[in-house]
Amino acid sequence: MLVLGIETSCDDTGVALYDSARGLLAHAVHSQTAMHAEYGGVVPELASRDHVRRLLPLVRDVLARARVPLEALDAVAYTEGPGLAGALLVGASVAESLALGLRIPAIGIHHLEGHLLSPLLSADPPRFPFVALLVSGGHTQLMRVDGVGRYALLGETHDDAAGEAFDKTAQLLELGYPGGPALSALAERGRAGRFHLPRPMIGSGNLDFSFSGLKTAVVTLVRGRDLDEATRADIACAFQEAVVAVLAAKCVAAMEATGLQELVVAGGVGANRQLRAALDAAAARHGFRVRYPALELCTDNGAMIALAGALRLAAAGGGRRGEGSFTVRPRWALDSLAQP
Ligand code: KG4
Ligand code: ZN
């Protein structure tokens, strides 16, 4: 089954072509990061307009690269939610129109289901069941993944996502947006031990997170202080240490609570070197495996949406044909998803 996948939930326009028999044939992502940078965050209206500009050229580009004619498609999958309403509507309307014109099924996919299943695109895929840590600018969650449509939320953030905390702290240290990678590079030059920041909820006894207090602690630390290069690096180092300590501790707790052997990390923060080092060490100590899918598939992309669409359609024995009416779900709880 040949599925076109479309992702437009936030600030990346992602398109991919996935074939159930041959795997991922082509994928492309256009990142809007540079466009939003001058505003210090994603501007929803600009995001929608840019998706409108980019999406069809990207679809043509992916089909051309895979040397596949539009008529060969068996289905179109798109991100139905959660995300920015206007941005979601762009992907949904293009996908549903294509499906209607081609008389093939269209299927709306939950963005986080895409992330959870994306490790299956790697050359050495994990086997169900596994634990997934989703750490991006928009989400911080630990999930138990038992199969397609079989997800249990183990814990999540009560407020800011880990990437959001990185970005907000980076802004306090005047590192631009999104500041996660810059903050992490600066932290490598910092001295550990000069500053100590709290490790929120590390001893909470559950698998939930909270990162907004950490950002407030950095505000307090920064206030009235001469922010020379060394001080900024030391603060970055203390911040990164705190986030990594909490994420690693909760992953270990999740592995112990579930008794599972495999941990998969998805989302942009999964690129963080110190997080990877901490998780690798924890895995060695506690006897579980940890995997990091290729970064281009960890961050938002169309491939994970195409894959989730193909798996759901296969399990359900086909999908709804485009019938000209559809909806998007800017808010959509993953644990309300039905099994295919
Ligand atoms: O998954 P992603 O590309 O997009 C969504 O949030 O949907 O994640 C982006 C987030 C941003 O907050 C960015 O600052 C963070 O991941 N990030 C990092 C690193 N690389 C990206 N955070 C810490 N260390 C990094 N090396
Ligand atoms: Zn995402």
mmCIF file of C-alpha atoms in Angstrom, residues 14-143:
data_model
loop_
_atom_site.group_PDB
_atom_site.id
_atom_site.type_symbol
_atom_site.label_atom_id
_atom_site.label_comp_id
_atom_site.label_asym_id
_atom_site.label_seq_id
_atom_site.Cartn_x
_atom_site.Cartn_y
_atom_site.Cartn_z
ATOM 1 C CA GLY A 14 6.450 17.473 6.158
ATOM 2 C CA VAL A 15 5.582 15.221 3.226
ATOM 3 C CA ALA A 16 6.531 11.595 2.672
ATOM 4 C CA LEU A 17 5.756 8.571 0.592
ATOM 5 C CA TYR A 18 5.669 5.252 2.411
ATOM 6 C CA ASP A 19 5.121 1.863 0.830
ATOM 7 C CA SER A 20 4.118 -1.032 3.106
ATOM 8 C CA ALA A 21 6.247 -3.425 1.078
ATOM 9 C CA ARG A 22 9.282 -1.254 0.276
ATOM 10 C CA GLY A 23 9.411 1.156 3.223
ATOM 11 C CA LEU A 24 10.055 4.873 3.057
ATOM 12 C CA LEU A 25 10.448 5.930 -0.587
ATOM 13 C CA ALA A 26 11.032 9.655 -0.127
ATOM 14 C CA HIS A 27 10.446 12.384 2.415
ATOM 15 C CA ALA A 28 10.994 16.104 2.699
ATOM 16 C CA VAL A 29 10.536 18.660 5.450
ATOM 17 C CA HIS A 30 10.460 22.415 5.205
ATOM 18 C CA SER A 31 11.244 24.005 8.564
ATOM 19 C CA GLN A 32 9.795 27.428 9.330
ATOM 20 C CA THR A 33 12.189 28.020 12.209
ATOM 21 C CA ALA A 34 14.025 30.911 10.529
ATOM 22 C CA MET A 35 10.732 32.648 9.737
ATOM 23 C CA HIS A 36 9.514 32.520 13.353
ATOM 24 C CA ALA A 37 12.915 33.284 14.905
ATOM 25 C CA GLU A 38 12.516 37.056 14.841
ATOM 26 C CA TYR A 39 9.330 36.747 16.933
ATOM 27 C CA GLY A 40 10.934 34.445 19.493
ATOM 28 C CA GLY A 41 8.353 31.705 18.956
ATOM 29 C CA VAL A 42 5.872 30.225 16.504
ATOM 30 C CA VAL A 43 3.330 32.743 15.138
ATOM 31 C CA PRO A 44 0.279 30.596 14.235
ATOM 32 C CA GLU A 45 -1.025 32.751 11.392
ATOM 33 C CA LEU A 46 2.389 32.896 9.726
ATOM 34 C CA ALA A 47 2.721 29.139 10.169
ATOM 35 C CA SER A 48 -0.591 28.477 8.352
ATOM 36 C CA ARG A 49 0.281 30.787 5.482
ATOM 37 C CA ASP A 50 3.665 29.202 5.023
ATOM 38 C CA HIS A 51 2.143 25.702 4.981
ATOM 39 C CA VAL A 52 -0.155 26.938 2.190
ATOM 40 C CA ARG A 53 2.870 28.125 0.218
ATOM 41 C CA ARG A 54 5.030 25.061 0.782
ATOM 42 C CA LEU A 55 2.760 22.056 0.850
ATOM 43 C CA LEU A 56 1.881 21.416 -2.794
ATOM 44 C CA PRO A 57 5.420 22.044 -4.116
ATOM 45 C CA LEU A 58 6.682 19.643 -1.448
ATOM 46 C CA VAL A 59 4.151 16.982 -2.491
ATOM 47 C CA ARG A 60 5.264 17.322 -6.111
ATOM 48 C CA ASP A 61 8.898 17.161 -5.053
ATOM 49 C CA VAL A 62 8.442 13.972 -2.993
ATOM 50 C CA LEU A 63 6.470 12.224 -5.761
ATOM 51 C CA ALA A 64 9.112 13.208 -8.323
ATOM 52 C CA ARG A 65 11.962 11.989 -6.144
ATOM 53 C CA ALA A 66 10.248 8.652 -5.639
ATOM 54 C CA ARG A 67 9.336 8.568 -9.360
ATOM 55 C CA VAL A 68 5.762 7.856 -8.443
ATOM 56 C CA PRO A 69 2.773 9.361 -10.315
ATOM 57 C CA LEU A 70 0.002 10.845 -8.202
ATOM 58 C CA GLU A 71 -2.417 8.215 -9.548
ATOM 59 C CA ALA A 72 -0.366 5.427 -7.970
ATOM 60 C CA LEU A 73 -1.296 6.515 -4.434
ATOM 61 C CA ASP A 74 -3.495 4.157 -2.420
ATOM 62 C CA ALA A 75 -4.249 6.542 0.445
ATOM 63 C CA VAL A 76 -3.395 9.920 1.946
ATOM 64 C CA ALA A 77 -2.638 10.277 5.653
ATOM 65 C CA TYR A 78 -2.476 13.641 7.402
ATOM 66 C CA THR A 79 -2.073 14.997 10.905
ATOM 67 C CA GLU A 80 -5.570 15.633 12.248
ATOM 68 C CA GLY A 81 -4.335 16.906 15.623
ATOM 69 C CA PRO A 82 -3.228 17.974 18.112
ATOM 70 C CA GLY A 83 -1.615 21.211 16.958
ATOM 71 C CA LEU A 84 -2.367 24.697 15.684
ATOM 72 C CA ALA A 85 -5.893 24.773 14.204
ATOM 73 C CA GLY A 86 -5.043 26.831 11.121
ATOM 74 C CA ALA A 87 -1.896 24.859 10.392
ATOM 75 C CA LEU A 88 -3.728 21.534 10.747
ATOM 76 C CA LEU A 89 -6.469 22.732 8.398
ATOM 77 C CA VAL A 90 -3.960 23.306 5.593
ATOM 78 C CA GLY A 91 -2.709 19.709 5.668
ATOM 79 C CA ALA A 92 -6.192 18.285 6.213
ATOM 80 C CA SER A 93 -7.761 20.171 3.299
ATOM 81 C CA VAL A 94 -4.975 19.317 0.870
ATOM 82 C CA ALA A 95 -5.041 15.654 1.926
ATOM 83 C CA GLU A 96 -8.827 15.331 1.800
ATOM 84 C CA SER A 97 -9.006 17.106 -1.574
ATOM 85 C CA LEU A 98 -6.336 14.860 -3.044
ATOM 86 C CA ALA A 99 -8.128 11.799 -1.729
ATOM 87 C CA LEU A 100 -11.461 13.010 -3.064
ATOM 88 C CA GLY A 101 -9.980 13.701 -6.502
ATOM 89 C CA LEU A 102 -8.166 10.380 -6.642
ATOM 90 C CA ARG A 103 -11.071 8.412 -5.092
ATOM 91 C CA ILE A 104 -8.848 6.909 -2.443
ATOM 92 C CA PRO A 105 -9.158 6.891 1.356
ATOM 93 C CA ALA A 106 -7.932 9.764 3.493
ATOM 94 C CA ILE A 107 -7.019 9.084 7.094
ATOM 95 C CA GLY A 108 -6.480 11.578 9.909
ATOM 96 C CA ILE A 109 -3.621 10.664 12.228
ATOM 97 C CA HIS A 110 -2.838 11.681 15.793
ATOM 98 C CA HIS A 111 0.490 13.520 15.733
ATOM 99 C CA LEU A 112 1.811 11.741 18.820
ATOM 100 C CA GLU A 113 0.876 8.355 17.403
ATOM 101 C CA GLY A 114 3.133 9.291 14.500
ATOM 102 C CA HIS A 115 5.987 10.015 16.900
ATOM 103 C CA LEU A 116 5.391 6.787 18.843
ATOM 104 C CA LEU A 117 5.447 4.627 15.729
ATOM 105 C CA SER A 118 8.319 6.474 13.989
ATOM 106 C CA PRO A 119 11.020 4.182 15.467
ATOM 107 C CA LEU A 120 9.533 1.428 13.274
ATOM 108 C CA LEU A 121 10.993 3.280 10.273
ATOM 109 C CA SER A 122 14.554 2.619 11.425
ATOM 110 C CA ALA A 123 16.677 -0.150 9.962
ATOM 111 C CA ASP A 124 16.721 -2.014 13.279
ATOM 112 C CA PRO A 125 13.211 -1.344 14.596
ATOM 113 C CA PRO A 126 12.230 -1.967 18.213
ATOM 114 C CA ARG A 127 9.737 -4.700 18.956
ATOM 115 C CA PHE A 128 6.492 -4.117 20.805
ATOM 116 C CA PRO A 129 6.080 -3.569 23.682
ATOM 117 C CA PHE A 130 8.445 -0.696 24.423
ATOM 118 C CA VAL A 131 8.563 2.513 26.440
ATOM 119 C CA ALA A 132 8.792 5.775 24.525
ATOM 120 C CA LEU A 133 10.079 9.074 25.846
ATOM 121 C CA LEU A 134 8.707 11.915 23.704
ATOM 122 C CA VAL A 135 10.678 15.073 24.347
ATOM 123 C CA SER A 136 10.127 17.981 21.999
ATOM 124 C CA GLY A 137 9.235 21.641 22.047
ATOM 125 C CA GLY A 138 5.568 20.741 22.412
ATOM 126 C CA HIS A 139 5.493 17.501 24.380
ATOM 127 C CA THR A 140 7.148 15.643 27.224
ATOM 128 C CA GLN A 141 5.575 12.266 27.803
ATOM 129 C CA LEU A 142 6.430 8.734 28.767
ATOM 130 C CA MET A 143 4.256 6.175 27.020
#
